Coordinates of C-alpha atoms in Angstrom, one line a residue:
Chain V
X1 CA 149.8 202.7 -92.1
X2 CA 148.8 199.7 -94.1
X3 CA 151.5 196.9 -95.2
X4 CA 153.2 197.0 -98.1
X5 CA 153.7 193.2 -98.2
X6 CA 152.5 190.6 -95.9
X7 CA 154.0 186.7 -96.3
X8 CA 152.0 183.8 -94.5
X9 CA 153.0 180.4 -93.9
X10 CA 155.0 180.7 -97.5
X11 CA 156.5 177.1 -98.4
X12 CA 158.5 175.8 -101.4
X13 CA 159.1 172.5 -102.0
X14 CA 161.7 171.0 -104.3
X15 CA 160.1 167.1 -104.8
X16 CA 161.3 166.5 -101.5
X17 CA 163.4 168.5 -100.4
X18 CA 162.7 171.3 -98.7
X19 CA 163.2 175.3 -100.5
X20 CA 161.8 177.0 -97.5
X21 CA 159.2 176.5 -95.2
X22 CA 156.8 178.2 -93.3
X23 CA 158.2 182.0 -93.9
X24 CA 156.3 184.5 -92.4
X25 CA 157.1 188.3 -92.2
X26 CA 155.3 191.9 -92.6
X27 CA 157.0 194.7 -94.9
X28 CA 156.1 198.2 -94.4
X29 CA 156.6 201.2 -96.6
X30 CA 159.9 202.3 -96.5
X31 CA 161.7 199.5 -94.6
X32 CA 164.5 197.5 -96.0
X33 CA 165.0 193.5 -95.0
X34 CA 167.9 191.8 -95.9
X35 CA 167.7 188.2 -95.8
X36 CA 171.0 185.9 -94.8
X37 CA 172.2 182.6 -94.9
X38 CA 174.8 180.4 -96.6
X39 CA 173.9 178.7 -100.4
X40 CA 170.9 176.2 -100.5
X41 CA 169.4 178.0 -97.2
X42 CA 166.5 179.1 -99.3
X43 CA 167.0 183.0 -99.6
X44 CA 166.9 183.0 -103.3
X45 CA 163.9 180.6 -103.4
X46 CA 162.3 182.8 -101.0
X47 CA 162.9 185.8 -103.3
X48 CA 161.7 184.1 -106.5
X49 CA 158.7 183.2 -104.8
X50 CA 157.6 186.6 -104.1
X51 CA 158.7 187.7 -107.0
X52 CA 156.1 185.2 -108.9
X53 CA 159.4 183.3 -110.6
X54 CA 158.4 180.5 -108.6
X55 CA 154.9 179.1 -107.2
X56 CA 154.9 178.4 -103.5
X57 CA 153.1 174.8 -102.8
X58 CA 151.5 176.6 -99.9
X59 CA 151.0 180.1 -98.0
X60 CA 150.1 183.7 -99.1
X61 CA 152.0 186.7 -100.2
X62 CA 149.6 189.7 -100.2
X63 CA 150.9 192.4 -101.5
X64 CA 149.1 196.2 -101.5
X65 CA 148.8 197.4 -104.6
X66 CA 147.8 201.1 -105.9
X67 CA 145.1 200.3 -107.6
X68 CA 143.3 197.6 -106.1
X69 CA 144.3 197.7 -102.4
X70 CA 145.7 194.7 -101.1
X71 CA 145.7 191.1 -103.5
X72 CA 147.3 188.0 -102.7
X73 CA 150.3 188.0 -105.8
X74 CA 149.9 183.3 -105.9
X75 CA 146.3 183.2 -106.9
X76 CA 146.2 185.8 -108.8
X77 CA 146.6 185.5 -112.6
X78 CA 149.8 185.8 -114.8
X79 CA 148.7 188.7 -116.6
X80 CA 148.1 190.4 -113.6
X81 CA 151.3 189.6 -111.6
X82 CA 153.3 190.8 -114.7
X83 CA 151.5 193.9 -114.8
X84 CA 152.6 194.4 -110.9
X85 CA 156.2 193.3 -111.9
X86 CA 156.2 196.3 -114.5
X87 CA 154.8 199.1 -112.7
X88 CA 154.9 198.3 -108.6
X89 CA 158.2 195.9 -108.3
X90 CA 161.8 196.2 -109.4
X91 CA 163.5 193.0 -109.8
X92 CA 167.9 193.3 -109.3
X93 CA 169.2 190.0 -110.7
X94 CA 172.8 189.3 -109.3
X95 CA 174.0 188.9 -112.9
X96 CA 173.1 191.8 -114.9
X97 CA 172.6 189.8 -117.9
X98 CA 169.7 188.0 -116.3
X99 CA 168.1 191.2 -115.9
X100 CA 169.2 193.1 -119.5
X101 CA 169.1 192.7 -122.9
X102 CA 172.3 192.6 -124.1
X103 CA 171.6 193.4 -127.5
X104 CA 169.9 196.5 -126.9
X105 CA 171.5 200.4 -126.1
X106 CA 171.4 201.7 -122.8
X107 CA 168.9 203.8 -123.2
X108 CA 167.0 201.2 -124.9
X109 CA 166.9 198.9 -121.4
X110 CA 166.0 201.8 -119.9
X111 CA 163.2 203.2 -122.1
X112 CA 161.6 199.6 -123.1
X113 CA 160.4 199.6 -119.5
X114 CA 158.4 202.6 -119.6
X115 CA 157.1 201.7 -123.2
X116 CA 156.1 198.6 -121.4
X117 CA 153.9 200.8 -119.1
X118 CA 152.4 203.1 -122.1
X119 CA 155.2 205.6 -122.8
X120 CA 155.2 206.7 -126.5
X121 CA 157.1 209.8 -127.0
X122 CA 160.2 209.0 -128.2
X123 CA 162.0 212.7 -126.3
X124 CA 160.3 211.9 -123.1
X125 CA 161.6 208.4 -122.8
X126 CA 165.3 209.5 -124.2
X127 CA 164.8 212.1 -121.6
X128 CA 163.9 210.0 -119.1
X129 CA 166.0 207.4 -119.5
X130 CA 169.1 210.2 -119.8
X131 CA 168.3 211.5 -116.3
X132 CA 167.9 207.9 -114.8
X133 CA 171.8 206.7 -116.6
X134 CA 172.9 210.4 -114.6
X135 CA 171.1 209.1 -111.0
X136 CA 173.1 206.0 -111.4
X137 CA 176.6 207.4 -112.3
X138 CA 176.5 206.3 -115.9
X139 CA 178.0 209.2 -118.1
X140 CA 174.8 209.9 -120.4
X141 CA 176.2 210.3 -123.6
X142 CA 176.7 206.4 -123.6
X143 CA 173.1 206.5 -124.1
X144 CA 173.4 204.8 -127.3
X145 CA 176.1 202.0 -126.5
X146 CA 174.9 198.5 -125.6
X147 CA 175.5 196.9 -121.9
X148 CA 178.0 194.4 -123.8
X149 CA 180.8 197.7 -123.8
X150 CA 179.8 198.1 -120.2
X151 CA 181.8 197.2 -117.1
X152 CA 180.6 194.7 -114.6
X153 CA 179.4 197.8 -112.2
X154 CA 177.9 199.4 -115.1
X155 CA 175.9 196.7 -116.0
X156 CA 174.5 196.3 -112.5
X157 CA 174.1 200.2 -112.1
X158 CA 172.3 199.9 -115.5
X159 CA 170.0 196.9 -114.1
X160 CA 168.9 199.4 -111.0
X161 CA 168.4 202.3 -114.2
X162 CA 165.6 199.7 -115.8
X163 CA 164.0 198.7 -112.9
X164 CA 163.4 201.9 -111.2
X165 CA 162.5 203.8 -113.9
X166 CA 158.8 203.4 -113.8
X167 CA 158.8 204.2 -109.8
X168 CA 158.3 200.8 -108.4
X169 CA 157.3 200.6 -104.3
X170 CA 158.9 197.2 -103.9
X171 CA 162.7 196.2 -104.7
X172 CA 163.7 192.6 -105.0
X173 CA 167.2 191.9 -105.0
X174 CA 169.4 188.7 -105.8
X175 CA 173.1 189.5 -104.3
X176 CA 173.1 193.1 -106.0
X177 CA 176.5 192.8 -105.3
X178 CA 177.8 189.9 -105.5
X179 CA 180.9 189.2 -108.5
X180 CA 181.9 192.7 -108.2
X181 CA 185.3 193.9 -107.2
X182 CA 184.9 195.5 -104.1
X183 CA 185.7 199.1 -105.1
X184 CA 182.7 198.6 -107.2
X185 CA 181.0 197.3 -104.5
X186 CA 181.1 200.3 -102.4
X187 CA 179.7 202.6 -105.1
X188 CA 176.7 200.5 -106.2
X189 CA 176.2 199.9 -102.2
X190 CA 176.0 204.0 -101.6
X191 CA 174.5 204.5 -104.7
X192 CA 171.6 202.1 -103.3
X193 CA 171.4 203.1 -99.9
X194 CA 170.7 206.8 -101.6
X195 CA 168.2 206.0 -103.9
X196 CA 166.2 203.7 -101.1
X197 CA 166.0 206.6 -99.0
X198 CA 165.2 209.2 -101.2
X199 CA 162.8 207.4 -103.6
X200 CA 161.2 205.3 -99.7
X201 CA 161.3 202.1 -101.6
X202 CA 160.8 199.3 -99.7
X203 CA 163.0 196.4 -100.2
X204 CA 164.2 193.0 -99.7
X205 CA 167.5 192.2 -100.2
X206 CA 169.0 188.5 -100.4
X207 CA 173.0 188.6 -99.8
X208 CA 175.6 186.5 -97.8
X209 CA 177.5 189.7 -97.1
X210 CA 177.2 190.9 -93.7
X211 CA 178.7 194.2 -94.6
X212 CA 176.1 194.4 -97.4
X213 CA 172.8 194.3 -94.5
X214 CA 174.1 196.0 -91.8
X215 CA 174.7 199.4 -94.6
X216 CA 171.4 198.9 -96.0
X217 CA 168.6 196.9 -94.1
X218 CA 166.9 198.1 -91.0
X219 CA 165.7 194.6 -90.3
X220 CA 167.3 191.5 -90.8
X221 CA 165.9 187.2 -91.3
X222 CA 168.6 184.8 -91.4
X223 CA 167.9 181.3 -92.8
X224 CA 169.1 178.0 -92.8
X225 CA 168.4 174.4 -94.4
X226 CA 164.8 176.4 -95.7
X227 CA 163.8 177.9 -92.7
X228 CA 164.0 181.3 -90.9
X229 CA 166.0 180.8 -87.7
X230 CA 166.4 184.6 -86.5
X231 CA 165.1 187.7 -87.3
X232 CA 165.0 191.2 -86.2
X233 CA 166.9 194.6 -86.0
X234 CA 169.7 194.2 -88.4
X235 CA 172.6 195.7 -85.7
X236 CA 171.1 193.4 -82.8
X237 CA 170.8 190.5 -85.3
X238 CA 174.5 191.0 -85.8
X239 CA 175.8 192.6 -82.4
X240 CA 173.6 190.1 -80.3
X241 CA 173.1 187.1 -82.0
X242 CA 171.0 184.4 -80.2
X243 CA 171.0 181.9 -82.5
X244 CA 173.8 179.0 -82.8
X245 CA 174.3 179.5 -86.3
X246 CA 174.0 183.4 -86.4
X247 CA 176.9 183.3 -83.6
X248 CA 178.4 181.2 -86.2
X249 CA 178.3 183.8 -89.1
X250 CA 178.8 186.7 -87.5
X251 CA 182.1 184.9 -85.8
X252 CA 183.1 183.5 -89.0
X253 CA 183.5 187.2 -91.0
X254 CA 187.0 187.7 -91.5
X255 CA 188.2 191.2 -90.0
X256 CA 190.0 193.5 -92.5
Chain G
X1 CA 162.7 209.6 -69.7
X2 CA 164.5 206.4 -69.2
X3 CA 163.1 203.8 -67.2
X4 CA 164.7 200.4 -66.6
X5 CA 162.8 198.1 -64.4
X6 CA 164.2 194.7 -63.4
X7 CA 166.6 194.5 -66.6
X8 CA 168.7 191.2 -66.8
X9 CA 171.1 189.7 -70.0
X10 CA 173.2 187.1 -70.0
X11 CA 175.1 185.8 -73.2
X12 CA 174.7 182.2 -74.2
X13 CA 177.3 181.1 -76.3
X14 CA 176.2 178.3 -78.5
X15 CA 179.2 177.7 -80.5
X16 CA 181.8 177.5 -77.6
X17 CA 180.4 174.6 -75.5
X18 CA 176.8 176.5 -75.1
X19 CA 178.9 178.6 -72.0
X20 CA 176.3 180.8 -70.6
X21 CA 177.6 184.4 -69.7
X22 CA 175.1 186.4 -67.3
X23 CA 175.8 190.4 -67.1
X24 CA 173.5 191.7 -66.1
X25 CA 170.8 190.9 -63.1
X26 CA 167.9 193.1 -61.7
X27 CA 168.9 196.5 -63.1
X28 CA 166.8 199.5 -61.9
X29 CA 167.6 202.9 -63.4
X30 CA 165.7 206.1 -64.0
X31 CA 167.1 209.5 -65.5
X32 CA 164.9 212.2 -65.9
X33 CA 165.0 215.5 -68.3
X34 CA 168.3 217.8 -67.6
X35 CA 170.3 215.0 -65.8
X36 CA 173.3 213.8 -66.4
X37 CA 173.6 210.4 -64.4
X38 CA 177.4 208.5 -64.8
X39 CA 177.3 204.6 -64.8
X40 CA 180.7 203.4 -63.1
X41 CA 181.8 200.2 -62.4
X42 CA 185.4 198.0 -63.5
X43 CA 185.5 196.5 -66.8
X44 CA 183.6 193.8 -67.8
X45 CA 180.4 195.3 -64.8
X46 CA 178.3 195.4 -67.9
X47 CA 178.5 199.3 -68.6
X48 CA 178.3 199.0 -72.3
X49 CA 176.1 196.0 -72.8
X50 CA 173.6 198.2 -71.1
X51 CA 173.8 201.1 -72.9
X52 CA 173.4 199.2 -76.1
X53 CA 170.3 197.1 -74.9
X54 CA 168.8 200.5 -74.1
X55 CA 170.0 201.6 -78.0
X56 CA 168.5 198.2 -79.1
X57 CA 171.3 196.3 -80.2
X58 CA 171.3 194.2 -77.7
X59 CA 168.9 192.1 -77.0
X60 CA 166.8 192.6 -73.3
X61 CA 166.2 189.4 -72.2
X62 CA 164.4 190.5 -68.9
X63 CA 162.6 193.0 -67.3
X64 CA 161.8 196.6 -68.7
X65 CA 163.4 199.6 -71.0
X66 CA 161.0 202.2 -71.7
X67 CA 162.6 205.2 -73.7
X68 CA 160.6 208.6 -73.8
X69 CA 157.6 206.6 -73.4
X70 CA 158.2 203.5 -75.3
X71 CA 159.1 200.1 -74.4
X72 CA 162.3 198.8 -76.3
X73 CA 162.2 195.0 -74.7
X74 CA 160.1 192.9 -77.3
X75 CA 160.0 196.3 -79.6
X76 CA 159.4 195.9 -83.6
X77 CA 162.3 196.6 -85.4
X78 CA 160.4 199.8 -86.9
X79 CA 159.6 201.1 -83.9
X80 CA 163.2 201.0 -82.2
X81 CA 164.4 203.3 -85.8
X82 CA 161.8 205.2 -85.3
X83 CA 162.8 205.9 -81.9
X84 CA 166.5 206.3 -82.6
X85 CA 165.7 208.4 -85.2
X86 CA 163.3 211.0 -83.3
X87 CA 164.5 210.8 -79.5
X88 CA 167.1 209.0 -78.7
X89 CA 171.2 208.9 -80.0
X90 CA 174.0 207.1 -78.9
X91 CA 177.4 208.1 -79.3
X92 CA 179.8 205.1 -79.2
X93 CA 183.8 204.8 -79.3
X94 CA 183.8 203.4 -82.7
X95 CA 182.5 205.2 -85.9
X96 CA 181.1 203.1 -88.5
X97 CA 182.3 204.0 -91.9
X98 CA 180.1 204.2 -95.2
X99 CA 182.6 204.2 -97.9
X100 CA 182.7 207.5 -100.3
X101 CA 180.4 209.1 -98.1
X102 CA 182.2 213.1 -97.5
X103 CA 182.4 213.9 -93.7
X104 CA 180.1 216.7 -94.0
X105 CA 177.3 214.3 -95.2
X106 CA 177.8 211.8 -92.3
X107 CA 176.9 214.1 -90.0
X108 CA 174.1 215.7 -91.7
X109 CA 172.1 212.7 -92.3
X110 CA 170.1 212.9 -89.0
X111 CA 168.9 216.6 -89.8
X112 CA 168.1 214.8 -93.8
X113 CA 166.6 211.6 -92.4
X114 CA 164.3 214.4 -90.0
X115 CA 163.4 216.4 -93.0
X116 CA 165.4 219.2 -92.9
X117 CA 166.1 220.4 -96.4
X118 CA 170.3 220.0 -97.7
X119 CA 171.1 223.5 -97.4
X120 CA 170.1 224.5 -93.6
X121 CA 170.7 220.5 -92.9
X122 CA 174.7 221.3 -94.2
X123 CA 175.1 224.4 -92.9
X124 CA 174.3 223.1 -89.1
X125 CA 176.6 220.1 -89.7
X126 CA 179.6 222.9 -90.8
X127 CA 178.9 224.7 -87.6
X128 CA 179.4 221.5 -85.8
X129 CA 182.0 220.4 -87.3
X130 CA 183.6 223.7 -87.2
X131 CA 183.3 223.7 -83.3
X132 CA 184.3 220.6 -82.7
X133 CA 188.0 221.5 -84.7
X134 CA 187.7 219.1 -87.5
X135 CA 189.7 221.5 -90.0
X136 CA 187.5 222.5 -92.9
X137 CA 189.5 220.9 -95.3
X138 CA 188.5 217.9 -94.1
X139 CA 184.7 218.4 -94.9
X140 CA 184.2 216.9 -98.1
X141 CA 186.9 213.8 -97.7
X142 CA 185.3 210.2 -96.3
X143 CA 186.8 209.7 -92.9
X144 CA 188.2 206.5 -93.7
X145 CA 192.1 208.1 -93.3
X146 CA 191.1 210.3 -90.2
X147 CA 192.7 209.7 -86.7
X148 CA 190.9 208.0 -84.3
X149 CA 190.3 211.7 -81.9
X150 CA 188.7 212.9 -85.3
X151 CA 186.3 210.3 -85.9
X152 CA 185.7 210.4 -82.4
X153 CA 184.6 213.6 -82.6
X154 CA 182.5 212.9 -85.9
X155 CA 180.9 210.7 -84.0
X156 CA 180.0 213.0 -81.2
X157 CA 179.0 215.7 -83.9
X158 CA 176.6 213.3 -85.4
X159 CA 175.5 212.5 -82.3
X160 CA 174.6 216.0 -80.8
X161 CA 173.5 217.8 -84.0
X162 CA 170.0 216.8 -83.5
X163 CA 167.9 218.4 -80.4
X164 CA 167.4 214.6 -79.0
X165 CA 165.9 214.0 -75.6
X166 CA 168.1 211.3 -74.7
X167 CA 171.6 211.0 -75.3
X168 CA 173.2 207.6 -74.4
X169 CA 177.2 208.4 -74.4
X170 CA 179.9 205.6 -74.6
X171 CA 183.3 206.9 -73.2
X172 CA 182.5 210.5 -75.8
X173 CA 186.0 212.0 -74.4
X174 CA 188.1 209.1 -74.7
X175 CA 191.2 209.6 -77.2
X176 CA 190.3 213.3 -77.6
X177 CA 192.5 216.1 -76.5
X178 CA 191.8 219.0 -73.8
X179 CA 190.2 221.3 -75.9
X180 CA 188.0 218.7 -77.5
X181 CA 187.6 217.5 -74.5
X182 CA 186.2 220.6 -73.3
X183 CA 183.8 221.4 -76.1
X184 CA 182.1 218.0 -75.5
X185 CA 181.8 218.9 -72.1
X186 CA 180.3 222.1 -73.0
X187 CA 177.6 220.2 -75.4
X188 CA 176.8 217.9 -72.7
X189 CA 175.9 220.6 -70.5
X190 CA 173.9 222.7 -73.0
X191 CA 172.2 219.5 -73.6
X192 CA 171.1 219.0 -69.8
X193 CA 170.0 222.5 -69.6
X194 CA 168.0 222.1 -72.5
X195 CA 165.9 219.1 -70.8
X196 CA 168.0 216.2 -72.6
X197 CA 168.0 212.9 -70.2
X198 CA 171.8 211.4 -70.5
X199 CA 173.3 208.4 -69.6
X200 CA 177.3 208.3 -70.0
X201 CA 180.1 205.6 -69.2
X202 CA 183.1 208.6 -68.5
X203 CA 186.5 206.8 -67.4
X204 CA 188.5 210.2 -67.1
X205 CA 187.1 211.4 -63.6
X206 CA 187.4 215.1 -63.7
X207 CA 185.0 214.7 -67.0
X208 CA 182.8 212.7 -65.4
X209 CA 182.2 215.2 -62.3
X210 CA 181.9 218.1 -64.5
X211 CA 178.6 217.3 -65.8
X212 CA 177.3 214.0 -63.9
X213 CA 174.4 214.6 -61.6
X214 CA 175.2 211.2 -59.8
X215 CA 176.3 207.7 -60.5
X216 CA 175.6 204.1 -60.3
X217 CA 177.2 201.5 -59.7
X218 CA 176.8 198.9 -62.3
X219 CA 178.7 195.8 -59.7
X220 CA 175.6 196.2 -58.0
X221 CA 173.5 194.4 -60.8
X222 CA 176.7 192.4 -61.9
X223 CA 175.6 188.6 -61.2
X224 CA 178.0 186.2 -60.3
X225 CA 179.7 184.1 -62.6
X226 CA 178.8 181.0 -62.9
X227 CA 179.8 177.7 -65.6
X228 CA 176.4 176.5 -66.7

């Protein structure tokens, strides 16, 4: 088995001060990492940075792709990395409206990502997009309405709709659930555990819920003033934490 | 088809004046296919925190654990799944929950997650669940509301539905009443004679001489405590 994503050395600096520094991890098909830490710890930089949002000052982040094997996503060019983003990687914003177009119908979010692949016929993409609002719990015949008549949760189900659509093998996420109540929470949480597993996406997942890792990643990295201080299992990351400031997060959840 | 070999783990706690805690000091332990061996010991001997180093959530800070061939001590995250997923399941006191997911479903997943297709993956979890007493009514709710026998016991369900070759059981009987108590006894034993290799903590003693081969001590590799 080959990696799906391999990060060397991968540094971000802000002028000077310091995004992350000197990341490096392996992702293989099919397994989920969640990445922890408190704000400015350098998670979401981290993210961005493999997403292509932001340019590393240094390091590699060679990603296997179908067509051309594995290519290294910061040299390559911009036309190329948004073709990837398209077709081979699913990007969840935290805020749905970062990841939407408010202005356009459901089915529209849904469908303008598979035009954006080649799709032209108009009942295929209805269709498609139909079957994808179902998978996420969104009632179908609100095909037509725009995400601004949507709830918070529907908007973020709606995100995961648009993004998966064209069958990515890599998933992104920015606090997928973070601003939701947590009702919602625990629907968009199964919903996603579900649809990693049967689709055997691969995924990293940023969050500063605990709760949020330990139901979906199998391995876990937790960082801290830019750099990675622990990583490994997500349950011994959280049951046996070796770390000073692990010990300090996983003490510091409250207890329901 | 466990093997631990010099196994020691201590606890350093970094937050609360760097106090380090050792457990655990020169462990040797090997259970073979069809036994049953009991691991005794008062509170606090390191019972548990064994168990889970050999399930992988704890950490092994020395020595050796190899499970059904492989060694857990150092492993890649992948490769400890992969394990727990193919050979080796652990049923603990304490069932985690996964909000809105139906009983049935919980303890299907490991026949899913091994391939087996939702119909003949469902039916086996019904049978299961049907032996074990968990009324059927029950089946499609999320166990959030049940008692603390019935999770129990939806933990031990999950835990023996798969054919695994090594069982690691945490206090299984505890909170559960005769008759359950007696079916788990039952699976335990179909599970020796079938070849499994299992390693149980069993505080009630009549359980734990109806299907333990032998026992050990775990004082004997309890360190002594020491201030560092």
């Amino acid at each position: 088995m080959t990696p799906l994503l391999k990060v060397e050395a991968l540094s971000k600096h802000y002028g000077r001060h310091l995004g992350c520094g000197d990341v490096n991890f392996t992702l293989w098909p099919g397994e989920v990492m969640g990445i922890v830490g408190e704000s400015g710890s350098g998670k979401s930089t981290l993210l961005n940075c493999l997403a292509g949002h932001l340019a590393p000052d240094t390091g590699r982040v060679i990603f296997e792709t179908r067509a051309h094997g594995p290519r290294d996503t910061v040299t390559m060019t911009e036309p190329e990395r948004r073709w990837l983003a398209r077709t081979e990687w699913a990007f969840v914003h935290q805020n749905p409206r970062d990841g939407l177009r408010m202005g356009v119908s459901a089915g529209g979010n849904v469908g303008e990502r598979l035009m954006a692949v080649g799709a032209r016929h108009y009942g295929e993409i209805r269709a498609q997009a139909e079957d994808w609002l179902g998978r996420v719990e969104i009632d179908p015949t609100r095909i037509d309405e725009r995400p601004r008549a949507f709830s918070g949760g529907m908007r973020q189900r709606l995100q995961i709709a648009r993004n998966l659509v064209t069958g990515p093998r890599l998933a992104l996420m920015d606090e997928p659930t973070g601003g939701l109540d947590v009702s919602v929470q625990a629907r968009l949480l199964d919903l996603l555990r579900g649809l990693v597993r049967r689709l055997g996406l691969s995924a990293v997942i940023v969050t500063h819920d605990l709760a949020v890792v330990r139901l979906l990643a199998d391995r876990l990295m937790v960082m801290k003033d830019g750099r990675v201080v622990e990583e490994g299992l997500t349950d011994q990351v959280l049951d046996d934490p070796q770390h000073a400031y692990t010990q300090l997060l996983v003490s510091s959840v409250l207890q329901v | 088809m466990i093997e631990i070999r010099g196994v020691g783990k201590q606890f350093v706690l970094h937050n609360q004046g760097g106090i380090v805690l050792p457990v655990i000091q020169g462990a040797d332990i090997s259970v073979c296919r069809g036994e049953c061996v009991a691991l005794v010991g008062a509170s606090g001997a390191g019972k548990s925190t064994l168990m889970r180093m050999i399930w992988g959530n704890y950490r092994c800070d020395e020595g050796s654990i190899r499970v059904a061939g492989v060694e857990i001590s150092g492993a890649e995250p992948r490769q400890v799944l992969d394990l727990r997923g193919k050979s080796m399941g652990y049923v603990s006191q304490f069932l985690r929950l996964i909000p809105r997911v139906p009983t049935r479903q919980i303890v299907a997943e490991p026949l899913l997650a091994a391939g087996m297709n939702e119909a003949a993956a469902f039916a086996r979890a019904e049978a299961m669940l049907a032996r074990l007493n968990i009324p059927e009514r029950l089946w499609s709710l999320s166990p959030t509301t049940f008692s603390g026998g019935e999770q129990q016991r939806l933990n031990i369900a999950r835990g023996f539905i798969l054919d695994l070759p090594v069982l690691l059981l945490d206090e299984p009987t505890a909170s559960l009443d005769a008759v359950s108590c007696a079916v788990v006894l039952d699976l335990v034993c179909e599970a020796k004679a079938r070849g499994a290799a299992i390693l149980g903590i069993f505080h009630d003693a009549a359980a734990r001489d109806s299907v333990c081969d032998r026992e050990i001590d775990m004082t004997r590799f309890t360190p002594a405590r020491r201030v560092a």
